[in-house]
Amino acid sequence: MSNDSNASKTRRTRRAHWIPVVAGFLRKDGRILIGQRPENNTLAGQWEFPGGKIELGESPEEALARELREELGIEAEVGELKLACTHTYGDVGILIQFYEIRFWKGEPKAKHHMMLEWIYPEELRDRAIPEANRKILDRIENALGVQWPKSSSSRKS
Ligand code: DGT
């Protein structure tokens, strides 16, 4: 096989297993909602933004509205796309898109997570969060409007 066709095979292989994921930034009184992933699941015990995998035939917004209905029992209005990132778990890639959620009906309940918490965005970096989120924490904090005072910049890892 020529180098060219090897390269194109590698490219195809690398593109083979992608999972699109959507997650929501739900905000209330300056706080943000995070949920602790259930036991007996991947990344058990880690704190994540509510959301999940896009199913075939769904738009990202439809998928996120469905996930928030299933996980939290709310009817949410999915707002602006705030940021997107990729991460590799073993041989599977995930593409996560984070959306702003400012309006919803109902009170979020932990139907899927072990626990839900409303935290100040500044507290996020002290939580156990998925590596996919940790590596873009600066961008997440920026999207959430965190402004570190210059004197406390040493807090940032
Ligand atoms: P599993 O057991 O890997 O099928 O996981 P599920 O079905 O419980 O996970 P799901 O549907 O929440 O898929 C989301 C994937 O994205 C999961 O591998 C964890 C990863 N992820 C990384 N950061 C976040 C985040 O902030 N929120 C959510 N919902 N998922 C995240």
PDB file of C-alpha atoms and ligand atoms in Angstrom:
ATOM      1  CA  MET A   1       0.000   0.000   0.000  1.00  0.00           C
ATOM      2  CA  SER A   2       1.368   3.409  -0.871  1.00  0.00           C
ATOM      3  CA  ASN A   3       2.036   6.051   1.773  1.00  0.00           C
ATOM      4  CA  ASP A   4      -0.849   8.064   0.380  1.00  0.00           C
ATOM      5  CA  SER A   5      -3.398   5.310   0.802  1.00  0.00           C
ATOM      6  CA  ASN A   6      -1.998   4.468   4.263  1.00  0.00           C
ATOM      7  CA  ALA A   7      -2.517   8.071   5.283  1.00  0.00           C
ATOM      8  CA  SER A   8      -6.050   8.091   3.944  1.00  0.00           C
ATOM      9  CA  LYS A   9      -6.828   4.795   5.759  1.00  0.00           C
ATOM     10  CA  THR A  10      -5.513   6.312   9.018  1.00  0.00           C
ATOM     11  CA  ARG A  11      -7.659   9.396   8.496  1.00  0.00           C
ATOM     12  CA  ARG A  12     -10.743   7.232   7.917  1.00  0.00           C
ATOM     13  CA  THR A  13      -9.973   5.104  10.997  1.00  0.00           C
ATOM     14  CA  ARG A  14      -9.543   8.180  13.167  1.00  0.00           C
ATOM     15  CA  ARG A  15     -12.896   9.509  12.006  1.00  0.00           C
ATOM     16  CA  ALA A  16     -14.707   6.226  12.584  1.00  0.00           C
ATOM     17  CA  HIS A  17     -16.008   6.511  16.158  1.00  0.00           C
ATOM     18  CA  TRP A  18     -17.399   9.865  17.138  1.00  0.00           C
ATOM     19  CA  ILE A  19     -20.176  10.421  19.658  1.00  0.00           C
ATOM     20  CA  PRO A  20     -21.896  13.800  19.655  1.00  0.00           C
ATOM     21  CA  VAL A  21     -22.831  15.049  23.129  1.00  0.00           C
ATOM     22  CA  VAL A  22     -24.775  18.104  24.261  1.00  0.00           C
ATOM     23  CA  ALA A  23     -24.725  19.698  27.710  1.00  0.00           C
ATOM     24  CA  GLY A  24     -26.475  22.669  29.283  1.00  0.00           C
ATOM     25  CA  PHE A  25     -25.353  25.603  31.406  1.00  0.00           C
ATOM     26  CA  LEU A  26     -28.452  26.091  33.595  1.00  0.00           C
ATOM     27  CA  ARG A  27     -28.180  29.295  35.553  1.00  0.00           C
ATOM     28  CA  LYS A  28     -30.064  30.607  38.578  1.00  0.00           C
ATOM     29  CA  ASP A  29     -29.146  33.543  40.829  1.00  0.00           C
ATOM     30  CA  GLY A  30     -25.533  33.607  39.639  1.00  0.00           C
ATOM     31  CA  ARG A  31     -25.127  29.874  40.136  1.00  0.00           C
ATOM     32  CA  ILE A  32     -24.796  26.986  37.735  1.00  0.00           C
ATOM     33  CA  LEU A  33     -26.315  23.509  37.963  1.00  0.00           C
ATOM     34  CA  ILE A  34     -24.058  20.460  38.077  1.00  0.00           C
ATOM     35  CA  GLY A  35     -24.963  16.822  38.611  1.00  0.00           C
ATOM     36  CA  GLN A  36     -22.953  13.961  40.037  1.00  0.00           C
ATOM     37  CA  ARG A  37     -22.729  11.045  37.635  1.00  0.00           C
ATOM     38  CA  PRO A  38     -24.345   7.833  38.864  1.00  0.00           C
ATOM     39  CA  GLU A  39     -22.556   4.782  40.259  1.00  0.00           C
ATOM     40  CA  ASN A  40     -22.066   1.841  37.886  1.00  0.00           C
ATOM     41  CA  ASN A  41     -21.532   4.258  35.018  1.00  0.00           C
ATOM     42  CA  THR A  42     -18.570   5.708  33.196  1.00  0.00           C
ATOM     43  CA  LEU A  43     -16.982   8.584  35.146  1.00  0.00           C
ATOM     44  CA  ALA A  44     -19.039   7.630  38.235  1.00  0.00           C
ATOM     45  CA  GLY A  45     -19.070  10.306  40.927  1.00  0.00           C
ATOM     46  CA  GLN A  46     -17.750  13.073  38.677  1.00  0.00           C
ATOM     47  CA  TRP A  47     -19.638  16.356  38.407  1.00  0.00           C
ATOM     48  CA  GLU A  48     -20.948  17.224  34.970  1.00  0.00           C
ATOM     49  CA  PHE A  49     -23.277  19.593  33.211  1.00  0.00           C
ATOM     50  CA  PRO A  50     -26.633  17.876  32.567  1.00  0.00           C
ATOM     51  CA  GLY A  51     -26.938  16.489  29.063  1.00  0.00           C
ATOM     52  CA  GLY A  52     -26.025  13.424  27.051  1.00  0.00           C
ATOM     53  CA  LYS A  53     -25.645  11.843  23.658  1.00  0.00           C
ATOM     54  CA  ILE A  54     -27.472  13.051  20.569  1.00  0.00           C
ATOM     55  CA  GLU A  55     -29.675  10.302  19.143  1.00  0.00           C
ATOM     56  CA  LEU A  56     -29.999   9.653  15.438  1.00  0.00           C
ATOM     57  CA  GLY A  57     -32.364  12.105  13.764  1.00  0.00           C
ATOM     58  CA  GLU A  58     -32.254  14.709  16.551  1.00  0.00           C
ATOM     59  CA  SER A  59     -30.926  18.235  16.291  1.00  0.00           C
ATOM     60  CA  PRO A  60     -28.540  19.218  19.121  1.00  0.00           C
ATOM     61  CA  GLU A  61     -31.253  21.421  20.622  1.00  0.00           C
ATOM     62  CA  GLU A  62     -33.865  18.629  20.496  1.00  0.00           C
ATOM     63  CA  ALA A  63     -31.399  16.207  22.067  1.00  0.00           C
ATOM     64  CA  LEU A  64     -30.566  18.592  24.903  1.00  0.00           C
ATOM     65  CA  ALA A  65     -34.234  19.388  25.591  1.00  0.00           C
ATOM     66  CA  ARG A  66     -34.926  15.614  25.743  1.00  0.00           C
ATOM     67  CA  GLU A  67     -31.940  14.929  28.032  1.00  0.00           C
ATOM     68  CA  LEU A  68     -32.990  17.722  30.399  1.00  0.00           C
ATOM     69  CA  ARG A  69     -36.543  16.319  30.456  1.00  0.00           C
ATOM     70  CA  GLU A  70     -35.242  12.792  31.202  1.00  0.00           C
ATOM     71  CA  GLU A  71     -32.502  13.746  33.660  1.00  0.00           C
ATOM     72  CA  LEU A  72     -34.049  16.703  35.473  1.00  0.00           C
ATOM     73  CA  GLY A  73     -37.772  16.561  34.693  1.00  0.00           C
ATOM     74  CA  ILE A  74     -37.851  20.085  33.257  1.00  0.00           C
ATOM     75  CA  GLU A  75     -39.084  21.605  29.992  1.00  0.00           C
ATOM     76  CA  ALA A  76     -36.169  23.747  28.896  1.00  0.00           C
ATOM     77  CA  GLU A  77     -35.700  26.388  26.244  1.00  0.00           C
ATOM     78  CA  VAL A  78     -32.321  25.666  24.710  1.00  0.00           C
ATOM     79  CA  GLY A  79     -30.459  28.912  24.064  1.00  0.00           C
ATOM     80  CA  GLU A  80     -27.216  29.921  22.438  1.00  0.00           C
ATOM     81  CA  LEU A  81     -24.347  27.547  21.654  1.00  0.00           C
ATOM     82  CA  LYS A  82     -21.577  28.746  23.977  1.00  0.00           C
ATOM     83  CA  LEU A  83     -18.672  26.449  23.158  1.00  0.00           C
ATOM     84  CA  ALA A  84     -17.669  23.106  21.754  1.00  0.00           C
ATOM     85  CA  CYS A  85     -14.757  20.776  22.374  1.00  0.00           C
ATOM     86  CA  THR A  86     -13.527  17.324  21.508  1.00  0.00           C
ATOM     87  CA  HIS A  87     -12.063  14.650  23.734  1.00  0.00           C
ATOM     88  CA  THR A  88     -10.820  11.112  23.227  1.00  0.00           C
ATOM     89  CA  TYR A  89     -11.794   8.273  25.559  1.00  0.00           C
ATOM     90  CA  GLY A  90      -9.796   5.241  24.426  1.00  0.00           C
ATOM     91  CA  ASP A  91     -10.628   4.769  20.763  1.00  0.00           C
ATOM     92  CA  VAL A  92     -13.833   6.809  20.886  1.00  0.00           C
ATOM     93  CA  GLY A  93     -14.034  10.528  20.306  1.00  0.00           C
ATOM     94  CA  ILE A  94     -16.702  12.761  21.815  1.00  0.00           C
ATOM     95  CA  LEU A  95     -17.721  16.157  20.522  1.00  0.00           C
ATOM     96  CA  ILE A  96     -19.427  18.134  23.290  1.00  0.00           C
ATOM     97  CA  GLN A  97     -21.481  21.216  22.559  1.00  0.00           C
ATOM     98  CA  PHE A  98     -22.430  23.393  25.524  1.00  0.00           C
ATOM     99  CA  TYR A  99     -25.616  25.469  25.352  1.00  0.00           C
ATOM    100  CA  GLU A 100     -26.927  28.295  27.482  1.00  0.00           C
ATOM    101  CA  ILE A 101     -30.187  27.431  29.305  1.00  0.00           C
ATOM    102  CA  ARG A 102     -31.837  30.435  30.897  1.00  0.00           C
ATOM    103  CA  PHE A 103     -35.502  29.461  30.854  1.00  0.00           C
ATOM    104  CA  TRP A 104     -37.276  26.282  31.873  1.00  0.00           C
ATOM    105  CA  LYS A 105     -40.494  25.031  33.459  1.00  0.00           C
ATOM    106  CA  GLY A 106     -40.398  22.898  36.574  1.00  0.00           C
ATOM    107  CA  GLU A 107     -37.850  22.416  39.334  1.00  0.00           C
ATOM    108  CA  PRO A 108     -34.771  20.322  38.397  1.00  0.00           C
ATOM    109  CA  LYS A 109     -34.762  16.989  40.245  1.00  0.00           C
ATOM    110  CA  ALA A 110     -32.041  14.327  40.324  1.00  0.00           C
ATOM    111  CA  LYS A 111     -33.810  11.669  38.230  1.00  0.00           C
ATOM    112  CA  HIS A 112     -30.518  10.359  36.834  1.00  0.00           C
ATOM    113  CA  HIS A 113     -27.676  11.892  38.862  1.00  0.00           C
ATOM    114  CA  MET A 114     -26.736  10.873  42.405  1.00  0.00           C
ATOM    115  CA  MET A 115     -27.070  14.508  43.394  1.00  0.00           C
ATOM    116  CA  LEU A 116     -27.614  17.954  41.916  1.00  0.00           C
ATOM    117  CA  GLU A 117     -25.988  21.146  43.180  1.00  0.00           C
ATOM    118  CA  TRP A 118     -26.203  24.817  42.310  1.00  0.00           C
ATOM    119  CA  ILE A 119     -22.667  26.149  42.638  1.00  0.00           C
ATOM    120  CA  TYR A 120     -20.922  29.407  41.869  1.00  0.00           C
ATOM    121  CA  PRO A 121     -18.957  29.009  38.628  1.00  0.00           C
ATOM    122  CA  GLU A 122     -15.728  29.783  40.550  1.00  0.00           C
ATOM    123  CA  GLU A 123     -16.247  26.561  42.537  1.00  0.00           C
ATOM    124  CA  LEU A 124     -16.155  24.340  39.478  1.00  0.00           C
ATOM    125  CA  ARG A 125     -12.365  23.943  39.433  1.00  0.00           C
ATOM    126  CA  ASP A 126     -12.419  22.443  42.951  1.00  0.00           C
ATOM    127  CA  ARG A 127     -14.799  19.655  41.860  1.00  0.00           C
ATOM    128  CA  ALA A 128     -13.990  16.302  40.307  1.00  0.00           C
ATOM    129  CA  ILE A 129     -15.042  16.983  36.714  1.00  0.00           C
ATOM    130  CA  PRO A 130     -14.538  14.961  33.524  1.00  0.00           C
ATOM    131  CA  GLU A 131     -11.136  15.410  31.896  1.00  0.00           C
ATOM    132  CA  ALA A 132     -13.008  16.548  28.778  1.00  0.00           C
ATOM    133  CA  ASN A 133     -14.185  19.573  30.802  1.00  0.00           C
ATOM    134  CA  ARG A 134     -11.049  20.061  32.913  1.00  0.00           C
ATOM    135  CA  LYS A 135      -8.874  20.612  29.869  1.00  0.00           C
ATOM    136  CA  ILE A 136     -11.079  23.463  28.653  1.00  0.00           C
ATOM    137  CA  LEU A 137     -11.909  24.858  32.088  1.00  0.00           C
ATOM    138  CA  ASP A 138     -10.620  28.325  31.183  1.00  0.00           C
ATOM    139  CA  ARG A 139     -13.028  28.438  28.240  1.00  0.00           C
ATOM    140  CA  ILE A 140     -15.905  27.118  30.351  1.00  0.00           C
ATOM    141  CA  GLU A 141     -15.204  29.709  33.059  1.00  0.00           C
ATOM    142  CA  ASN A 142     -15.018  32.400  30.422  1.00  0.00           C
ATOM    143  CA  ALA A 143     -18.377  31.294  28.967  1.00  0.00           C
ATOM    144  CA  LEU A 144     -19.856  31.346  32.490  1.00  0.00           C
ATOM    145  CA  GLY A 145     -18.532  34.859  33.102  1.00  0.00           C
ATOM    146  CA  VAL A 146     -15.955  34.016  35.775  1.00  0.00           C
ATOM    147  CA  GLN A 147     -13.534  36.882  36.340  1.00  0.00           C
ATOM    148  CA  TRP A 148     -10.626  35.989  38.581  1.00  0.00           C
ATOM    149  CA  PRO A 149      -9.144  38.980  40.429  1.00  0.00           C
ATOM    150  CA  LYS A 150      -5.509  39.501  39.341  1.00  0.00           C
ATOM    151  CA  SER A 151      -4.278  38.793  42.894  1.00  0.00           C
ATOM    152  CA  SER A 152      -5.901  35.342  42.944  1.00  0.00           C
ATOM    153  CA  SER A 153      -4.609  34.282  39.537  1.00  0.00           C
ATOM    154  CA  SER A 154      -2.314  31.859  41.394  1.00  0.00           C
ATOM    155  CA  ARG A 155      -5.465  29.830  42.206  1.00  0.00           C
ATOM    156  CA  LYS A 156      -5.711  28.914  38.562  1.00  0.00           C
ATOM    157  CA  SER A 157      -4.014  25.637  37.744  1.00  0.00           C
TER     158      SER A 157
HETATM  159  P1  DGT B   1     -22.054   5.922  28.985  1.00  0.00           P
HETATM  160  O1  DGT B   1     -22.124   5.021  30.165  1.00  0.00           O
HETATM  161  O2  DGT B   1     -20.636   6.313  28.582  1.00  0.00           O
HETATM  162  O3  DGT B   1     -22.909   5.522  27.828  1.00  0.00           O
HETATM  163  O4  DGT B   1     -22.562   7.283  29.543  1.00  0.00           O
HETATM  164  P2  DGT B   1     -23.977   7.888  29.670  1.00  0.00           P
HETATM  165  O5  DGT B   1     -24.900   7.340  28.641  1.00  0.00           O
HETATM  166  O6  DGT B   1     -24.425   8.028  31.067  1.00  0.00           O
HETATM  167  O7  DGT B   1     -23.438   9.277  29.256  1.00  0.00           O
HETATM  168  P3  DGT B   1     -24.142  10.434  28.625  1.00  0.00           P
HETATM  169  O8  DGT B   1     -25.298   9.982  27.846  1.00  0.00           O
HETATM  170  O9  DGT B   1     -24.300  11.433  29.703  1.00  0.00           O
HETATM  171  O10 DGT B   1     -23.006  10.827  27.577  1.00  0.00           O
HETATM  172  C1  DGT B   1     -22.186  11.876  27.768  1.00  0.00           C
HETATM  173  C2  DGT B   1     -20.752  11.521  27.502  1.00  0.00           C
HETATM  174  O11 DGT B   1     -20.010  12.739  27.485  1.00  0.00           O
HETATM  175  C3  DGT B   1     -20.168  10.677  28.613  1.00  0.00           C
HETATM  176  O12 DGT B   1     -19.168   9.842  28.056  1.00  0.00           O
HETATM  177  C4  DGT B   1     -19.499  11.696  29.513  1.00  0.00           C
HETATM  178  C5  DGT B   1     -19.081  12.778  28.559  1.00  0.00           C
HETATM  179  N1  DGT B   1     -19.075  14.130  29.166  1.00  0.00           N
HETATM  180  C6  DGT B   1     -17.967  14.882  29.377  1.00  0.00           C
HETATM  181  N2  DGT B   1     -18.291  16.041  29.947  1.00  0.00           N
HETATM  182  C7  DGT B   1     -19.636  16.054  30.085  1.00  0.00           C
HETATM  183  C8  DGT B   1     -20.559  17.016  30.630  1.00  0.00           C
HETATM  184  O13 DGT B   1     -20.235  18.109  31.130  1.00  0.00           O
HETATM  185  N3  DGT B   1     -21.859  16.680  30.591  1.00  0.00           N
HETATM  186  C9  DGT B   1     -22.292  15.478  30.073  1.00  0.00           C
HETATM  187  N4  DGT B   1     -23.618  15.250  30.098  1.00  0.00           N
HETATM  188  N5  DGT B   1     -21.453  14.563  29.561  1.00  0.00           N
HETATM  189  C10 DGT B   1     -20.131  14.850  29.577  1.00  0.00           C
END
